[in-house]
């Protein structure tokens, strides 16, 4: 697969260029619009300004929502990791009755539309008197990001030579020591990648959160969605640009250490 | 009582029997090779000794103590894995120190022992490297050092040379043999390379389809194979199906020489290629040379005879007189023939 | 390791399993139950059991249109994603490593950016006052803005943008497994580049195309933000209808029934296609 485009390469190149433009265009437009000095969406505009970035500072509800999403993402990703690591090791290293069913159950949130999960959790949390609660939202996010961690943990653990653990055992290490000194260090890269992907997915999640979050626990995507439903103004563009820049940073980290393709398809 | 005793070990996976009735006594300091074709149950047997696979039946007794139910991390055996299974996130020194750490050996004593063991396997300069910064042979020696440093009563090796190229493999075999002698450790090694087994082992355990086919010292086993499988797996052999009656052996209609004492009935008539010679006068069988192959220290001839194709080898002492297409006579001596009753 | 009586794997997976049962399985079952209750305007959920919501969905023209639109849209989006995603994955595999790394970030990176942000970008592009219309007007190609916001086409375009990375990713993964020697073997037997592509490369990436198509279809059928923002109030799809029933009309039982139907269709398509892929392709690909 290492030979470059050969033969008549221009049609493919033109196609690739068009594809890249298509992928970038909406993001570039958002970034450009955010620098307008007008009070409304206008492109092209005459004067560039930081006006709408200063406006973010004057919009405490966006800032609160940002920190809330950050905390929620960190909490959900951490909880999901704590749950997914042992389950992933069981699935990768043991053959037991019900293993396939277990894997299916743990990955099921990937198959269920988020609207459906959203209303199901809204109803459920209302019935147990936890609607609009912080922990309910965290639990909801934990289960939907768990599959992302699980996939990477299973991939990392499956690629791990079992005889390495046997070697440690033969040298006198107990089960717990083998885990702490040998198995865990070797799957840590997968776990870390899984945590990051889980964090991002939680941070970005909109559809389920719309149902589960209350006015007091609005996440940033929900706050932005509610704003868009009301009006589209350059403030949204500047907030979005901040998000794009932050995401780009995470993206470069992921690409550097794992390769985006592998971490996104759950094969790191 | 032998030092290590495998007593009727059986391993079944569902209906499939991976190891059927394996009994073996190993003396202290002895080097035993489990030899056999792929899938014959060598690894399974070794894994049962190591404790990673629970036997379906049978016992393992080490130095008078039944260890069948002892967990692998309590057995204290030294194991070298085929993949070496080095801890990739630890340096060579830390890999070797791991077992001592598990035993609770104090740090300074640990350091000394690690240094000594690395010295033993000629790896002292590599102590600070990580496994992936080592060559295949060096990795293998780290694995060996890691297993030896805990001074285990028994050393288990599963195809330790599998990942090495031919030349390095030979060097490592000699080194391993010397090391084993020096340390005097009881050793069980798995291999499917007959040359390796003969080079290293005090005794060879030849396995086939989960059973022990033959057990003995390499020279004895080579000279006195107990059947077609042994004779062809360990070295080359000409094997013919014949019958023994009235103290003589016939293959087809042809009477062939053998020592007296063979039991009557169907037999396998076995004679090694190097025991055959071209006959100047009267020949036991005549044929035509189909192929002549140069193999370095000797020549291999394939001769089409009425008995079937026969192989003959001759030490290399210059270009042989016999060429392809020649009509030749073959002869051999009765004391070089093995006559074995044909089993099922 | 393979001890059948070993309970360790069950202990290890117990916490995750419990979380899934409590926060996915149980709520879904409860929702299924909810869809069988009558709706009482004002108070919400009534007493007794009824299949009336399912009957409504089965009979009412209004819901038929919405379901047809949703799955038509999902099919169209999937088709377009195959059409542009497969060649793009192939082009990616043929770029020099440096270009490939950069292109990969551009093509796959948007997956990590919030759907709200990406959809906002399309809203800015597609509006009557948006970039595309402004540009076309300025170039004199059109005399009045083309309506793209709140149209089916607009939603499809934005959804393709949101979902096509999944297709590229899936095809890319199977291209990676492809043994370059098979192409060389074909070439050595006299096949020209187009023949190699059609006869050797494409058949080997079909599983990737199918699994990518499955993901795109399921996500397109359950997309909420993009149809809600680009499609608006009138161009309803099933997810936005569920939202309106739940949070607008407070008709939870009907919303739950719609959700149950959506879930069943999406799962049936996914599992059915999976089964098909496995049966058809398993022997060939390990
Ligand atoms: N966990 C298992 N479940 C079922 N069958 C097994 C299992 N482990 C091994 N076997 C079977 O037992 C037989 C012996 O396997 P074993 O690994 O001991 O062979 P081996 O002699 O070491 O072969 P090789 O030289 O290829 O390593 C094989 O036929 C194998 O398929
Ligand atoms: Mg083996």
PDB file of N, CA, C and O in Angstrom, chain A residues 167-168 171-173 177 181, chain B residues 86-87 90-118 127 142-150:
ATOM      1  N   UNK A 167       4.661 -15.583  32.833  1.00  0.00           N
ATOM      2  CA  UNK A 167       6.043 -15.473  33.278  1.00  0.00           C
ATOM      3  C   UNK A 167       6.088 -14.835  34.663  1.00  0.00           C
ATOM      4  O   UNK A 167       6.769 -15.325  35.572  1.00  0.00           O
ATOM      5  N   UNK A 168       5.327 -13.735  34.834  1.00  0.00           N
ATOM      6  CA  UNK A 168       5.305 -13.068  36.135  1.00  0.00           C
ATOM      7  C   UNK A 168       4.791 -14.019  37.205  1.00  0.00           C
ATOM      8  O   UNK A 168       5.339 -14.096  38.309  1.00  0.00           O
ATOM      9  N   UNK A 171       7.223 -16.513  38.387  1.00  0.00           N
ATOM     10  CA  UNK A 171       8.264 -15.945  39.239  1.00  0.00           C
ATOM     11  C   UNK A 171       7.726 -15.615  40.625  1.00  0.00           C
ATOM     12  O   UNK A 171       8.381 -14.954  41.408  1.00  0.00           O
ATOM     13  N   UNK A 172       6.489 -16.006  40.890  1.00  0.00           N
ATOM     14  CA  UNK A 172       5.972 -15.880  42.249  1.00  0.00           C
ATOM     15  C   UNK A 172       4.994 -14.738  42.455  1.00  0.00           C
ATOM     16  O   UNK A 172       4.574 -14.487  43.580  1.00  0.00           O
ATOM     17  N   UNK A 173       4.610 -14.019  41.368  1.00  0.00           N
ATOM     18  CA  UNK A 173       3.709 -12.895  41.548  1.00  0.00           C
ATOM     19  C   UNK A 173       2.264 -13.381  41.725  1.00  0.00           C
ATOM     20  O   UNK A 173       1.815 -14.266  41.003  1.00  0.00           O
ATOM     21  N   UNK A 177      -0.578  -8.723  41.988  1.00  0.00           N
ATOM     22  CA  UNK A 177       0.724  -8.170  41.597  1.00  0.00           C
ATOM     23  C   UNK A 177       0.908  -8.241  40.087  1.00  0.00           C
ATOM     24  O   UNK A 177       1.403  -7.301  39.464  1.00  0.00           O
ATOM     25  N   UNK A 181       1.714  -4.844  38.283  1.00  0.00           N
ATOM     26  CA  UNK A 181       3.071  -4.636  37.810  1.00  0.00           C
ATOM     27  C   UNK A 181       3.248  -4.939  36.325  1.00  0.00           C
ATOM     28  O   UNK A 181       4.174  -4.448  35.696  1.00  0.00           O
TER      29      UNK A 181
ATOM     30  N   UNK B  86       9.232 -11.500  27.844  1.00  0.00           N
ATOM     31  CA  UNK B  86       9.906 -10.494  28.675  1.00  0.00           C
ATOM     32  C   UNK B  86       8.921  -9.381  28.970  1.00  0.00           C
ATOM     33  O   UNK B  86       8.010  -9.116  28.189  1.00  0.00           O
ATOM     34  N   UNK B  87       9.099  -8.731  30.116  1.00  0.00           N
ATOM     35  CA  UNK B  87       8.229  -7.595  30.442  1.00  0.00           C
ATOM     36  C   UNK B  87       8.717  -6.405  29.627  1.00  0.00           C
ATOM     37  O   UNK B  87       9.787  -5.860  29.913  1.00  0.00           O
ATOM     38  N   UNK B  90       9.969  -3.078  31.326  1.00  0.00           N
ATOM     39  CA  UNK B  90      11.016  -3.088  32.344  1.00  0.00           C
ATOM     40  C   UNK B  90      12.363  -3.308  31.677  1.00  0.00           C
ATOM     41  O   UNK B  90      12.463  -3.986  30.659  1.00  0.00           O
ATOM     42  N   UNK B  91      13.422  -2.764  32.294  1.00  0.00           N
ATOM     43  CA  UNK B  91      14.762  -2.981  31.750  1.00  0.00           C
ATOM     44  C   UNK B  91      15.160  -4.430  31.976  1.00  0.00           C
ATOM     45  O   UNK B  91      14.504  -5.163  32.713  1.00  0.00           O
ATOM     46  N   UNK B  92      16.252  -4.812  31.346  1.00  0.00           N
ATOM     47  CA  UNK B  92      16.775  -6.166  31.506  1.00  0.00           C
ATOM     48  C   UNK B  92      16.990  -6.463  32.985  1.00  0.00           C
ATOM     49  O   UNK B  92      16.551  -7.492  33.504  1.00  0.00           O
ATOM     50  N   UNK B  93      17.623  -5.527  33.692  1.00  0.00           N
ATOM     51  CA  UNK B  93      17.915  -5.758  35.110  1.00  0.00           C
ATOM     52  C   UNK B  93      16.619  -5.930  35.901  1.00  0.00           C
ATOM     53  O   UNK B  93      16.510  -6.817  36.746  1.00  0.00           O
ATOM     54  N   UNK B  94      15.619  -5.099  35.597  1.00  0.00           N
ATOM     55  CA  UNK B  94      14.356  -5.203  36.338  1.00  0.00           C
ATOM     56  C   UNK B  94      13.588  -6.470  35.988  1.00  0.00           C
ATOM     57  O   UNK B  94      12.915  -7.038  36.840  1.00  0.00           O
ATOM     58  N   UNK B  95      13.705  -6.894  34.735  1.00  0.00           N
ATOM     59  CA  UNK B  95      13.112  -8.160  34.353  1.00  0.00           C
ATOM     60  C   UNK B  95      13.685  -9.281  35.209  1.00  0.00           C
ATOM     61  O   UNK B  95      12.954 -10.091  35.769  1.00  0.00           O
ATOM     62  N   UNK B  96      15.011  -9.284  35.306  1.00  0.00           N
ATOM     63  CA  UNK B  96      15.676 -10.356  36.037  1.00  0.00           C
ATOM     64  C   UNK B  96      15.400 -10.228  37.540  1.00  0.00           C
ATOM     65  O   UNK B  96      15.261 -11.226  38.244  1.00  0.00           O
ATOM     66  N   UNK B  97      15.267  -8.992  38.000  1.00  0.00           N
ATOM     67  CA  UNK B  97      15.072  -8.785  39.441  1.00  0.00           C
ATOM     68  C   UNK B  97      13.658  -9.133  39.896  1.00  0.00           C
ATOM     69  O   UNK B  97      13.424  -9.361  41.087  1.00  0.00           O
ATOM     70  N   UNK B  98      12.721  -9.200  38.954  1.00  0.00           N
ATOM     71  CA  UNK B  98      11.300  -9.326  39.323  1.00  0.00           C
ATOM     72  C   UNK B  98      11.030 -10.511  40.259  1.00  0.00           C
ATOM     73  O   UNK B  98      10.386 -10.381  41.289  1.00  0.00           O
ATOM     74  N   UNK B  99      11.564 -11.669  39.879  1.00  0.00           N
ATOM     75  CA  UNK B  99      11.320 -12.876  40.674  1.00  0.00           C
ATOM     76  C   UNK B  99      11.883 -12.750  42.090  1.00  0.00           C
ATOM     77  O   UNK B  99      11.261 -13.203  43.054  1.00  0.00           O
ATOM     78  N   UNK B 100      13.052 -12.117  42.206  1.00  0.00           N
ATOM     79  CA  UNK B 100      13.658 -11.936  43.526  1.00  0.00           C
ATOM     80  C   UNK B 100      12.805 -10.997  44.367  1.00  0.00           C
ATOM     81  O   UNK B 100      12.610 -11.195  45.566  1.00  0.00           O
ATOM     82  N   UNK B 101      12.290  -9.958  43.687  1.00  0.00           N
ATOM     83  CA  UNK B 101      11.431  -9.001  44.364  1.00  0.00           C
ATOM     84  C   UNK B 101      10.202  -9.717  44.932  1.00  0.00           C
ATOM     85  O   UNK B 101       9.781  -9.471  46.061  1.00  0.00           O
ATOM     86  N   UNK B 102       9.639 -10.621  44.135  1.00  0.00           N
ATOM     87  CA  UNK B 102       8.453 -11.351  44.582  1.00  0.00           C
ATOM     88  C   UNK B 102       8.776 -12.217  45.793  1.00  0.00           C
ATOM     89  O   UNK B 102       7.933 -12.459  46.641  1.00  0.00           O
ATOM     90  N   UNK B 103      10.020 -12.670  45.862  1.00  0.00           N
ATOM     91  CA  UNK B 103      10.439 -13.494  47.008  1.00  0.00           C
ATOM     92  C   UNK B 103      10.771 -12.632  48.210  1.00  0.00           C
ATOM     93  O   UNK B 103      11.045 -13.166  49.277  1.00  0.00           O
ATOM     94  N   UNK B 104      10.802 -11.311  48.012  1.00  0.00           N
ATOM     95  CA  UNK B 104      11.131 -10.422  49.113  1.00  0.00           C
ATOM     96  C   UNK B 104      12.615 -10.349  49.416  1.00  0.00           C
ATOM     97  O   UNK B 104      13.014 -10.054  50.546  1.00  0.00           O
ATOM     98  N   UNK B 105      13.440 -10.603  48.418  1.00  0.00           N
ATOM     99  CA  UNK B 105      14.888 -10.479  48.621  1.00  0.00           C
ATOM    100  C   UNK B 105      15.240  -8.996  48.765  1.00  0.00           C
ATOM    101  O   UNK B 105      14.786  -8.184  47.963  1.00  0.00           O
ATOM    102  N   UNK B 106      16.028  -8.623  49.771  1.00  0.00           N
ATOM    103  CA  UNK B 106      16.351  -7.206  49.961  1.00  0.00           C
ATOM    104  C   UNK B 106      17.108  -6.623  48.768  1.00  0.00           C
ATOM    105  O   UNK B 106      17.822  -7.347  48.059  1.00  0.00           O
ATOM    106  N   UNK B 107      16.964  -5.307  48.594  1.00  0.00           N
ATOM    107  CA  UNK B 107      17.426  -4.652  47.373  1.00  0.00           C
ATOM    108  C   UNK B 107      18.899  -4.871  47.067  1.00  0.00           C
ATOM    109  O   UNK B 107      19.260  -5.155  45.923  1.00  0.00           O
ATOM    110  N   UNK B 108      19.774  -4.772  48.072  1.00  0.00           N
ATOM    111  CA  UNK B 108      21.200  -4.858  47.758  1.00  0.00           C
ATOM    112  C   UNK B 108      21.592  -6.284  47.354  1.00  0.00           C
ATOM    113  O   UNK B 108      22.365  -6.493  46.425  1.00  0.00           O
ATOM    114  N   UNK B 109      21.011  -7.236  48.036  1.00  0.00           N
ATOM    115  CA  UNK B 109      21.288  -8.630  47.700  1.00  0.00           C
ATOM    116  C   UNK B 109      20.751  -8.939  46.297  1.00  0.00           C
ATOM    117  O   UNK B 109      21.364  -9.644  45.504  1.00  0.00           O
ATOM    118  N   UNK B 110      19.575  -8.344  46.028  1.00  0.00           N
ATOM    119  CA  UNK B 110      18.931  -8.519  44.743  1.00  0.00           C
ATOM    120  C   UNK B 110      19.859  -8.027  43.633  1.00  0.00           C
ATOM    121  O   UNK B 110      20.086  -8.696  42.643  1.00  0.00           O
ATOM    122  N   UNK B 111      20.387  -6.825  43.856  1.00  0.00           N
ATOM    123  CA  UNK B 111      21.245  -6.230  42.838  1.00  0.00           C
ATOM    124  C   UNK B 111      22.446  -7.134  42.554  1.00  0.00           C
ATOM    125  O   UNK B 111      22.843  -7.348  41.420  1.00  0.00           O
ATOM    126  N   UNK B 112      23.010  -7.678  43.637  1.00  0.00           N
ATOM    127  CA  UNK B 112      24.182  -8.533  43.474  1.00  0.00           C
ATOM    128  C   UNK B 112      23.820  -9.789  42.670  1.00  0.00           C
ATOM    129  O   UNK B 112      24.518 -10.166  41.736  1.00  0.00           O
ATOM    130  N   UNK B 113      22.701 -10.396  43.046  1.00  0.00           N
ATOM    131  CA  UNK B 113      22.322 -11.633  42.350  1.00  0.00           C
ATOM    132  C   UNK B 113      22.000 -11.388  40.884  1.00  0.00           C
ATOM    133  O   UNK B 113      22.327 -12.197  40.027  1.00  0.00           O
ATOM    134  N   UNK B 114      21.334 -10.270  40.620  1.00  0.00           N
ATOM    135  CA  UNK B 114      21.010  -9.936  39.236  1.00  0.00           C
ATOM    136  C   UNK B 114      22.294  -9.770  38.445  1.00  0.00           C
ATOM    137  O   UNK B 114      22.447 -10.328  37.347  1.00  0.00           O
ATOM    138  N   UNK B 115      23.249  -9.047  39.022  1.00  0.00           N
ATOM    139  CA  UNK B 115      24.516  -8.818  38.329  1.00  0.00           C
ATOM    140  C   UNK B 115      25.214 -10.140  38.060  1.00  0.00           C
ATOM    141  O   UNK B 115      25.710 -10.388  36.955  1.00  0.00           O
ATOM    142  N   UNK B 116      25.230 -11.028  39.064  1.00  0.00           N
ATOM    143  CA  UNK B 116      25.888 -12.326  38.886  1.00  0.00           C
ATOM    144  C   UNK B 116      25.234 -13.111  37.763  1.00  0.00           C
ATOM    145  O   UNK B 116      25.902 -13.684  36.906  1.00  0.00           O
ATOM    146  N   UNK B 117      23.893 -13.135  37.776  1.00  0.00           N
ATOM    147  CA  UNK B 117      23.190 -13.937  36.776  1.00  0.00           C
ATOM    148  C   UNK B 117      23.391 -13.360  35.376  1.00  0.00           C
ATOM    149  O   UNK B 117      23.560 -14.101  34.412  1.00  0.00           O
ATOM    150  N   UNK B 118      23.363 -12.041  35.273  1.00  0.00           N
ATOM    151  CA  UNK B 118      23.587 -11.436  33.958  1.00  0.00           C
ATOM    152  C   UNK B 118      24.996 -11.747  33.480  1.00  0.00           C
ATOM    153  O   UNK B 118      25.227 -11.958  32.285  1.00  0.00           O
ATOM    154  N   UNK B 127      22.360  -4.430  31.023  1.00  0.00           N
ATOM    155  CA  UNK B 127      21.420  -4.400  32.147  1.00  0.00           C
ATOM    156  C   UNK B 127      20.391  -3.289  32.036  1.00  0.00           C
ATOM    157  O   UNK B 127      19.239  -3.461  32.417  1.00  0.00           O
ATOM    158  N   UNK B 142      18.139 -13.194  28.333  1.00  0.00           N
ATOM    159  CA  UNK B 142      17.466 -12.495  29.434  1.00  0.00           C
ATOM    160  C   UNK B 142      16.394 -13.408  30.028  1.00  0.00           C
ATOM    161  O   UNK B 142      16.275 -13.552  31.252  1.00  0.00           O
ATOM    162  N   UNK B 143      15.644 -14.054  29.143  1.00  0.00           N
ATOM    163  CA  UNK B 143      14.589 -14.951  29.621  1.00  0.00           C
ATOM    164  C   UNK B 143      15.185 -16.060  30.478  1.00  0.00           C
ATOM    165  O   UNK B 143      14.651 -16.422  31.525  1.00  0.00           O
ATOM    166  N   UNK B 144      16.319 -16.554  30.044  1.00  0.00           N
ATOM    167  CA  UNK B 144      17.005 -17.612  30.781  1.00  0.00           C
ATOM    168  C   UNK B 144      17.475 -17.091  32.140  1.00  0.00           C
ATOM    169  O   UNK B 144      17.279 -17.737  33.183  1.00  0.00           O
ATOM    170  N   UNK B 145      18.078 -15.907  32.125  1.00  0.00           N
ATOM    171  CA  UNK B 145      18.571 -15.315  33.375  1.00  0.00           C
ATOM    172  C   UNK B 145      17.417 -15.067  34.332  1.00  0.00           C
ATOM    173  O   UNK B 145      17.511 -15.335  35.532  1.00  0.00           O
ATOM    174  N   UNK B 146      16.302 -14.587  33.800  1.00  0.00           N
ATOM    175  CA  UNK B 146      15.162 -14.284  34.650  1.00  0.00           C
ATOM    176  C   UNK B 146      14.635 -15.554  35.325  1.00  0.00           C
ATOM    177  O   UNK B 146      14.201 -15.525  36.472  1.00  0.00           O
ATOM    178  N   UNK B 147      14.674 -16.670  34.578  1.00  0.00           N
ATOM    179  CA  UNK B 147      14.187 -17.917  35.153  1.00  0.00           C
ATOM    180  C   UNK B 147      15.198 -18.492  36.141  1.00  0.00           C
ATOM    181  O   UNK B 147      14.826 -19.057  37.166  1.00  0.00           O
ATOM    182  N   UNK B 148      16.496 -18.340  35.849  1.00  0.00           N
ATOM    183  CA  UNK B 148      17.523 -18.986  36.679  1.00  0.00           C
ATOM    184  C   UNK B 148      17.777 -18.248  37.975  1.00  0.00           C
ATOM    185  O   UNK B 148      18.163 -18.850  38.972  1.00  0.00           O
ATOM    186  N   UNK B 149      17.560 -16.931  37.980  1.00  0.00           N
ATOM    187  CA  UNK B 149      17.999 -16.125  39.121  1.00  0.00           C
ATOM    188  C   UNK B 149      17.271 -16.524  40.407  1.00  0.00           C
ATOM    189  O   UNK B 149      17.806 -16.384  41.495  1.00  0.00           O
ATOM    190  N   UNK B 150      16.060 -17.060  40.272  1.00  0.00           N
ATOM    191  CA  UNK B 150      15.336 -17.441  41.484  1.00  0.00           C
ATOM    192  C   UNK B 150      15.776 -18.826  41.974  1.00  0.00           C
ATOM    193  O   UNK B 150      15.219 -19.357  42.924  1.00  0.00           O
TER     194      UNK B 150
END
